[in-house]
Coordinates of C-alpha atoms and ligand atoms in Angstrom, one line a residue:
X948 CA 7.8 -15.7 -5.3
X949 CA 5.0 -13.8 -3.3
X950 CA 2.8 -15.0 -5.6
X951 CA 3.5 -18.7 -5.7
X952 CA 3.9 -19.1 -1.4
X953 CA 0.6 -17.2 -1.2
X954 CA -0.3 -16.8 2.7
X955 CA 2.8 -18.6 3.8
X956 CA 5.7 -15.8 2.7
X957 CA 7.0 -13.0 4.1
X958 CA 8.6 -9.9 2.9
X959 CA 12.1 -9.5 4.6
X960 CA 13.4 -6.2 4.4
X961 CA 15.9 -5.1 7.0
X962 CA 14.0 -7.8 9.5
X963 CA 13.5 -5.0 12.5
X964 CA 10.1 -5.8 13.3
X965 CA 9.9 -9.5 11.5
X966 CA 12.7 -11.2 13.1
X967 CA 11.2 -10.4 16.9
X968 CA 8.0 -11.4 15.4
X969 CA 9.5 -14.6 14.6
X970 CA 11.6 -15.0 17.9
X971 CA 8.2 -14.4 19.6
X972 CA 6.5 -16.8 17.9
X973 CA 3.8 -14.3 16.3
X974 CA 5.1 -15.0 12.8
X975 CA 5.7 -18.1 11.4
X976 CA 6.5 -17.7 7.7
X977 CA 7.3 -21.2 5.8
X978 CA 9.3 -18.6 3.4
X979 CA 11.1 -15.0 3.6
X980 CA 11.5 -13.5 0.4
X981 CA 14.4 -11.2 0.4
X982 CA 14.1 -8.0 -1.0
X983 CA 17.0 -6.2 0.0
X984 CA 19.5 -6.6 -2.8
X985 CA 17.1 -5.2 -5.3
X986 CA 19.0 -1.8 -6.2
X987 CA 16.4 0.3 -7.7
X988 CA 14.1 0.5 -4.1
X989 CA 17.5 1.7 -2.2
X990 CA 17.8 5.1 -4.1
X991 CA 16.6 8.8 -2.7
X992 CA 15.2 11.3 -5.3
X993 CA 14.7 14.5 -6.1
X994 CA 12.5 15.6 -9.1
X995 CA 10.9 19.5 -9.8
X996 CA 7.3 18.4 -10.5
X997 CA 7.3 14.8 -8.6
X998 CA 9.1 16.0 -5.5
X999 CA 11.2 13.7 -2.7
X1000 CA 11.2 9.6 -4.3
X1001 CA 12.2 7.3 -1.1
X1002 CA 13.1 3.9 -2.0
X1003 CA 11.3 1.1 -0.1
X1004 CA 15.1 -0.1 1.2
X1005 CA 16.2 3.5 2.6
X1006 CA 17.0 3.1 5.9
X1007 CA 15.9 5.3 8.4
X1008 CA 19.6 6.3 9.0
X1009 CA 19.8 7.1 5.2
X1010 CA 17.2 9.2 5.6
X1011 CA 18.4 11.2 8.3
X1012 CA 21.7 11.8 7.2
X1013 CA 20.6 12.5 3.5
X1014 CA 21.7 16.1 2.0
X1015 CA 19.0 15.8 0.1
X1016 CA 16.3 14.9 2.4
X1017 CA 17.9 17.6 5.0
X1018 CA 17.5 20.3 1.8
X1019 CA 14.0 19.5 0.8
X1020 CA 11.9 18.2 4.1
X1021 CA 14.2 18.7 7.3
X1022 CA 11.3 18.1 9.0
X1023 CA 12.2 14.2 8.0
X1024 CA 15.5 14.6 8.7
X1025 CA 14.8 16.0 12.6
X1026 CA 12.1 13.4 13.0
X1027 CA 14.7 10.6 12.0
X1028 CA 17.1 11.8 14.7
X1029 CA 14.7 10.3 17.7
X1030 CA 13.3 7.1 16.0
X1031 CA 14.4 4.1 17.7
X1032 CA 17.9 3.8 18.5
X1033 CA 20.9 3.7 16.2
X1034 CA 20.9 0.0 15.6
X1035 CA 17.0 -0.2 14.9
X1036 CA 17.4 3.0 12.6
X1037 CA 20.7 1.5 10.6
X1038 CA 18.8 -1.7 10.0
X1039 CA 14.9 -0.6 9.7
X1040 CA 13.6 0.7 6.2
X1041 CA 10.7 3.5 5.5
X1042 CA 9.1 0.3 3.4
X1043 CA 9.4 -2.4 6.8
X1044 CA 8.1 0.7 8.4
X1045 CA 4.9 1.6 6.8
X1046 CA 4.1 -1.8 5.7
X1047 CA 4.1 -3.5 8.9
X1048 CA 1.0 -1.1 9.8
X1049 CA 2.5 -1.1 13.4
X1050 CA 0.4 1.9 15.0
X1051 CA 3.7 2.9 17.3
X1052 CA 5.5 4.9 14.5
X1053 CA 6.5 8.3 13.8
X1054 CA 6.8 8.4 9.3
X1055 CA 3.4 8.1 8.7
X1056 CA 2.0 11.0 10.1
X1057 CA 5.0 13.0 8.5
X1058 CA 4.0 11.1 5.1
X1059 CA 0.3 11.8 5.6
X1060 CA 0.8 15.5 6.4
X1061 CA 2.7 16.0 3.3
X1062 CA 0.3 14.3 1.2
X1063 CA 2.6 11.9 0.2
X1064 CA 1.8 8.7 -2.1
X1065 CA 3.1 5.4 -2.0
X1066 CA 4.0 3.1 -5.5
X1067 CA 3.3 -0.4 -4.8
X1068 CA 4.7 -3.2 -7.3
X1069 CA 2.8 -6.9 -7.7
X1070 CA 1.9 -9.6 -10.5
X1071 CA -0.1 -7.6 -12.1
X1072 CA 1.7 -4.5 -12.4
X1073 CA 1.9 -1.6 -10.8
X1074 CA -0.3 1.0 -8.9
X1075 CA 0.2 4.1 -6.7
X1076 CA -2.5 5.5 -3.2
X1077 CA -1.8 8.2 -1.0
X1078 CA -0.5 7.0 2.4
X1079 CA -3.5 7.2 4.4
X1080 CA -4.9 4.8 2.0
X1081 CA -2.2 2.3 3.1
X1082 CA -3.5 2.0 6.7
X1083 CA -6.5 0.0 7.7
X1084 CA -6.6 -1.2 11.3
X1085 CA -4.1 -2.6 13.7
X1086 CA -1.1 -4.2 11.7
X1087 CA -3.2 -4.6 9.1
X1088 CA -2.6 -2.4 5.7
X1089 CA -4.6 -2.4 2.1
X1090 CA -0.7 -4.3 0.3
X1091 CA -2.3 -7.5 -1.2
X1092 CA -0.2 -10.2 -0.3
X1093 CA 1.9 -10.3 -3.4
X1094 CA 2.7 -6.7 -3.7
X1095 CA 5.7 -4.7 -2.1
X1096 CA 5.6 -0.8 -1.4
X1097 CA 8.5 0.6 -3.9
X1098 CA 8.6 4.2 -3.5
X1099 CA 6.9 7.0 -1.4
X1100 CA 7.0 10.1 -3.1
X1101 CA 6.7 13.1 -0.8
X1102 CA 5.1 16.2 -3.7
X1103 CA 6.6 19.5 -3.3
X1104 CA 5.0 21.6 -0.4
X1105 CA 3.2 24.6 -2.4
X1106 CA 4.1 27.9 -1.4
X1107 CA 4.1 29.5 2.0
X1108 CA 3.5 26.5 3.5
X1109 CA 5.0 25.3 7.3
X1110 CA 4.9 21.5 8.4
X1111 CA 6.0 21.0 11.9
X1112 CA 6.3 17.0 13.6
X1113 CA 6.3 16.7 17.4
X1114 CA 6.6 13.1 19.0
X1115 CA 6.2 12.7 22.9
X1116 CA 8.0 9.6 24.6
X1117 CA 6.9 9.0 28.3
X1118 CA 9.8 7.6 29.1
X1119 CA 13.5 7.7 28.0
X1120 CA 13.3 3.9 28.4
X1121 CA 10.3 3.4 26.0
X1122 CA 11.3 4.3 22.8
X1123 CA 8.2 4.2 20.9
X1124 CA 6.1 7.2 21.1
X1125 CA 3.2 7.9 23.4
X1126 CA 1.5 10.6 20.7
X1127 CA 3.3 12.2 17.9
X1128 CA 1.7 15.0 15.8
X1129 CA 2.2 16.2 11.9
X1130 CA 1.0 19.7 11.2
X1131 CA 1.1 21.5 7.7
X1132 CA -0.6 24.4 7.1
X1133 CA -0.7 26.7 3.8
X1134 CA -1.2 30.5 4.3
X1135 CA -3.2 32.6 2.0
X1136 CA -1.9 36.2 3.5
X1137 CA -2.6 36.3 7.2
X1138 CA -4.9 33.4 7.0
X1139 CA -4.6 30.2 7.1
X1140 CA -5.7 28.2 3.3
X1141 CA -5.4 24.8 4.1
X1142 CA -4.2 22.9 7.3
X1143 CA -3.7 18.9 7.5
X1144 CA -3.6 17.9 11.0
X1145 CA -2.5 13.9 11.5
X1146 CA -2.8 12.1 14.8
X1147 CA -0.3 8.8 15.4
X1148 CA 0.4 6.7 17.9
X1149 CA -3.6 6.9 19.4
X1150 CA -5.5 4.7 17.5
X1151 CA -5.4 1.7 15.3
X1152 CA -4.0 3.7 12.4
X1153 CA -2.5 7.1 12.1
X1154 CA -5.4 9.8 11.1
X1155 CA -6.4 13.4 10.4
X1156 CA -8.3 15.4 12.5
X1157 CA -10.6 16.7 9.6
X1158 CA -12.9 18.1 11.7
X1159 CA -10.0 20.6 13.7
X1160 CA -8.4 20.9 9.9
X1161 CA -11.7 22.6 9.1
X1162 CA -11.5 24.4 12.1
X1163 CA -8.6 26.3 11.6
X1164 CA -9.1 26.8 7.7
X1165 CA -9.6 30.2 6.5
X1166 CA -9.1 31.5 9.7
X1167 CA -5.9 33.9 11.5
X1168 CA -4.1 32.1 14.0
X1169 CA -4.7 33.1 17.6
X1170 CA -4.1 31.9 21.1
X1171 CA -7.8 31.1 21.3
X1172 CA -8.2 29.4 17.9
X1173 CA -5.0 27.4 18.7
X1174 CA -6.2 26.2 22.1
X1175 CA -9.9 25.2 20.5
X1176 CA -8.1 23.2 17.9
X1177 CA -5.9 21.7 20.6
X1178 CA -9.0 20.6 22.2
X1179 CA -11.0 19.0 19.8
X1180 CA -8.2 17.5 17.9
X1181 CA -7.9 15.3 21.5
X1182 CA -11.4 14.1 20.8
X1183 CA -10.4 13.1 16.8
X1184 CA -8.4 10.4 18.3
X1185 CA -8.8 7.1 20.2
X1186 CA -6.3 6.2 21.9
X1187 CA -5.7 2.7 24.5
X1188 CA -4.3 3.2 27.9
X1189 CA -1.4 1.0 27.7
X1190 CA 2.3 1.1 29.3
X1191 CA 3.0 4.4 27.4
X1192 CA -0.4 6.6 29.5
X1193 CA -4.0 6.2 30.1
X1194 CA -6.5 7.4 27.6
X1195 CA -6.6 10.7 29.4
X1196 CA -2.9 11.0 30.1
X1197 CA -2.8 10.6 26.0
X1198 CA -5.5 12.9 25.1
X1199 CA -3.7 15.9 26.9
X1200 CA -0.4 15.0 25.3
X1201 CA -2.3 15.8 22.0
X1202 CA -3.9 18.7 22.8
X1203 CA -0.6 19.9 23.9
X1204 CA 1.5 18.8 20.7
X1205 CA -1.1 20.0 18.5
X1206 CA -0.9 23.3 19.5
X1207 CA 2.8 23.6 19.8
X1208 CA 2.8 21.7 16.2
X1209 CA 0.3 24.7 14.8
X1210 CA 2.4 27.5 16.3
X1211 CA 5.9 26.1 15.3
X1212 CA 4.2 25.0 11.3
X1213 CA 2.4 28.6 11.5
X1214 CA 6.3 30.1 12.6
X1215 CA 8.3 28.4 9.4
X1216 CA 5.0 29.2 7.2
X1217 CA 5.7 32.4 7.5
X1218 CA 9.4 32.7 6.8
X1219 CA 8.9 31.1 3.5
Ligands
FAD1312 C1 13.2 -1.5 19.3 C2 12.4 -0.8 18.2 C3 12.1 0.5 18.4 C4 11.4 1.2 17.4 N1 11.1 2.5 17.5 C5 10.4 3.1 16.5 C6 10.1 4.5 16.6 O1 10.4 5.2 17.6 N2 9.5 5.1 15.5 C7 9.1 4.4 14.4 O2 8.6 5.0 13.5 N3 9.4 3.1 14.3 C8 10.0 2.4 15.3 N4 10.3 1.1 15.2 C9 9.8 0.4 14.0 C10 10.9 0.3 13.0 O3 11.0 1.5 12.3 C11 10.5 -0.7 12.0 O4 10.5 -1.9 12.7 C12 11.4 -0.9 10.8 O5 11.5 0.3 10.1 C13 10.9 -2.0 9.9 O6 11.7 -2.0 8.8 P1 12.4 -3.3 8.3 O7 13.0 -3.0 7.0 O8 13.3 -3.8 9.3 O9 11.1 -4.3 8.1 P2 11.0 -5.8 8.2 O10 11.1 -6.3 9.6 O11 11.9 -6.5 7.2 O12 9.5 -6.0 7.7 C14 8.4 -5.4 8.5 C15 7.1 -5.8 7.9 O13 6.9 -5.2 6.6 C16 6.9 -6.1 5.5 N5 7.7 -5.4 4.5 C17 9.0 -4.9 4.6 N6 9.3 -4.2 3.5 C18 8.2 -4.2 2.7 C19 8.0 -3.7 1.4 N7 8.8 -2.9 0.8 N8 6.8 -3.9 0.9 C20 5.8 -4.7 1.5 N9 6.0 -5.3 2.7 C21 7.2 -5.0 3.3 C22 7.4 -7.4 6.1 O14 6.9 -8.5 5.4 C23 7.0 -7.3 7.5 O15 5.7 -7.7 7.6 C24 11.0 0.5 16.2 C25 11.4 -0.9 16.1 C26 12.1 -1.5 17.1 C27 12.5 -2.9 16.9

C-alpha cells in the first residue's frame, strides 16, 4: 500500500507524533496505512546469540514494564520510566519513535550505545543497518518511503561491560529533554577497552563523540580523564538554543552528564 500511494501515505503506528502533525497542519497525508494490527512487530525477544528483538509496535509502556527487558537491559527499562507522560508512553511505539527522526528523543542514544540494529521490511524484501545509520538530519531518516522498521535488535553486551543513560529536562513542564547521554564502556582489567559515547537531543541527529570515545580508550578512569572527556564531548555536539537552553546552557549540561554517565557505566562495569 506504501508502494502504490508513493509520496502521499503515511505510516500510522500509535499516531503520537503524526496525529499533532496532522492537527497542525505539517502533515497532510491523502492516506494512513495502518500498521498496528500486524502481530508479528508487537512481540519482545530474547535470543542467546541475537540478543533483545523489540517489535516496531512495543509500546514504550511495554517496554518499561517488560520482565524481560528489566532482566536483560534495565538501563531501557529506567530510561522508559521518564519518557513522556503515561498517555504518550501507552500509545507511542519504539518504531513511531525512531522513524519519525524527531531529534528530541531519549531511545536512540540507548540504541546507538548498545550497538543495536534495526530490520527494516519493503517491496523488495528485507534489510537490516545499525541505528545510527537510520538518522540523517532533522526529521529526516535513510527508511525509503515504502519500507517500515520491524525489529530493533539490541546484541548482547560482551563481558564486563557498563552502559549508563542520563537525560536532563529543564523544566518539569517540558517534557522532552534538553540533553540526554548514552555511555557503554567495556573494561579490559583496570582499563578501559572500548567506550561508545552518544550525544542526543543537541543536534540534528543523535551522535557519538568518537573523538572523546578515543579519548578514554585504553586508558584507567580518573577524575582528570573523566573531566577532559566531559569537556570535549561538549564540543562533539551542536546544539540550537531553543526553549529548552542556549547553546552554552546545553554544552555544560553535556559535559556534566557525560561525566556522571562515565562514572555510573565505569560503576556497573565493574560489578559484572
Ligand atoms: C507530548 C509528547 C512528549 C514526548 N516526549 C518524549 C520523550 O521524552 N522522549 C522520547 O523519546 N520521545 C518523546 N516523545 C515522542 C514519542 O515517543 C513518539 O511520538 C512516539 O513514540 C511515536 O510513536 P507512534 O507509534 O505514536 O508513531 P506515529 O505517530 O504513528 O508515527 C510517527 C512517525 O513514524 C512513522 N512510523 C511509525 N511507525 C513506523 C514504522 N514501524 N516504520 C516506519 N515508519 C513508521 C510514521 O509514518 C510517522 O512519520 C513525545 C511525544 C509527545 C507527543
Amino acid at each position: 500500500m506504501l508502494k502504490q500511494h508513493a509520496g502521499e501515505a503515511k505510516v500510522f503506528a500509535g499516531g503520537a507524533h503524526v496525529t499533532i502533525l496532522m492537527k497542525q497542519g505539517l502533515y497532510q497525508p491523502k492516506a494512513l496505512v495502518n500498521i498496528k494490527k500486524i502481530p508479528e512487530l508487537k512481540n519482545i525477544s530474547f535470543d542467546t546469540s541475537e540478543g533483545l528483538i523489540i517489535g516496531a509496535l512495543v509500546t514504550h509502556r511495554e517496554i518499561e514494564t517488560s520482565s524481560l527487558v528489566k532482566e536483560k537491559f534495565p538501563v531501557l527499562s529506567e530510561a522508559e520510566r521518564e519518557i513522556a507522560n503515561i498517555r504518550v508512553r501507552n500509545m507511542g511505539t519504539v518504531g513511531g519513535n525512531l522513524a519519525s527522526g524527531e531529534p528530541l528523543t531519549d531511545l536512540s542514544q540507548i540504541f546507538i550505545a548498545l550497538d543495536g540494529k534495526l530490520r527494516i521490511a519493503g517491496p523488495d524484501g528485507q534489510r537490516a543497518i545499525r541505528v545510527e545509520e537510520l538518522f540523517l538530519d532533522f526529521y529526516t531518516t535513510s527508511l525509503a518511503e515504502d519500507e517500515i522498521i520491524t525489529q530493533v535488535v539490541l546484541p548482547p553486551p560482551a563481558p564486563r561491560s557498563g552502559i549508563d543513560y542520563i537525560r536532563f529536562s529543564s523544566s518539569s513542564v517540558v517534557d522532552k529533554p534538553s540533553a540526554g547521554v548514552a555511555v557503554r564502556l567495556t573494561l579490559d582489567k583496570e582499563a578501559v577497552q572500548a567506550a561508545r559515547i552518544v550525544l542526543g537531543c543537541v543536534g540534528p541527529t543523535p551522535v557519538r563523540a568518537k573523538k572523546t570515545e578515543a579519548l578514554v580508550a585504553g586508558k584507567i578512569l580518573n577524575d582528570e580523564l573523566i573531566g577532559q572527556a566531559g569537556a570535549l564531548a561538549s564540543q562533539e555536539c551542536s546544539p540550537i538554543g531553543d526553549l529548552r537552553g542556549s547553546e552554552e546552557y546545553k554544552r555544560a549540561i553535556v559535559r556534566a552528564l557525560v561525566k556522571r554517565a562515565l562514572i555510573e557505566a565505569h560503576r556497573k562495569a565493574l560489578l559484572l
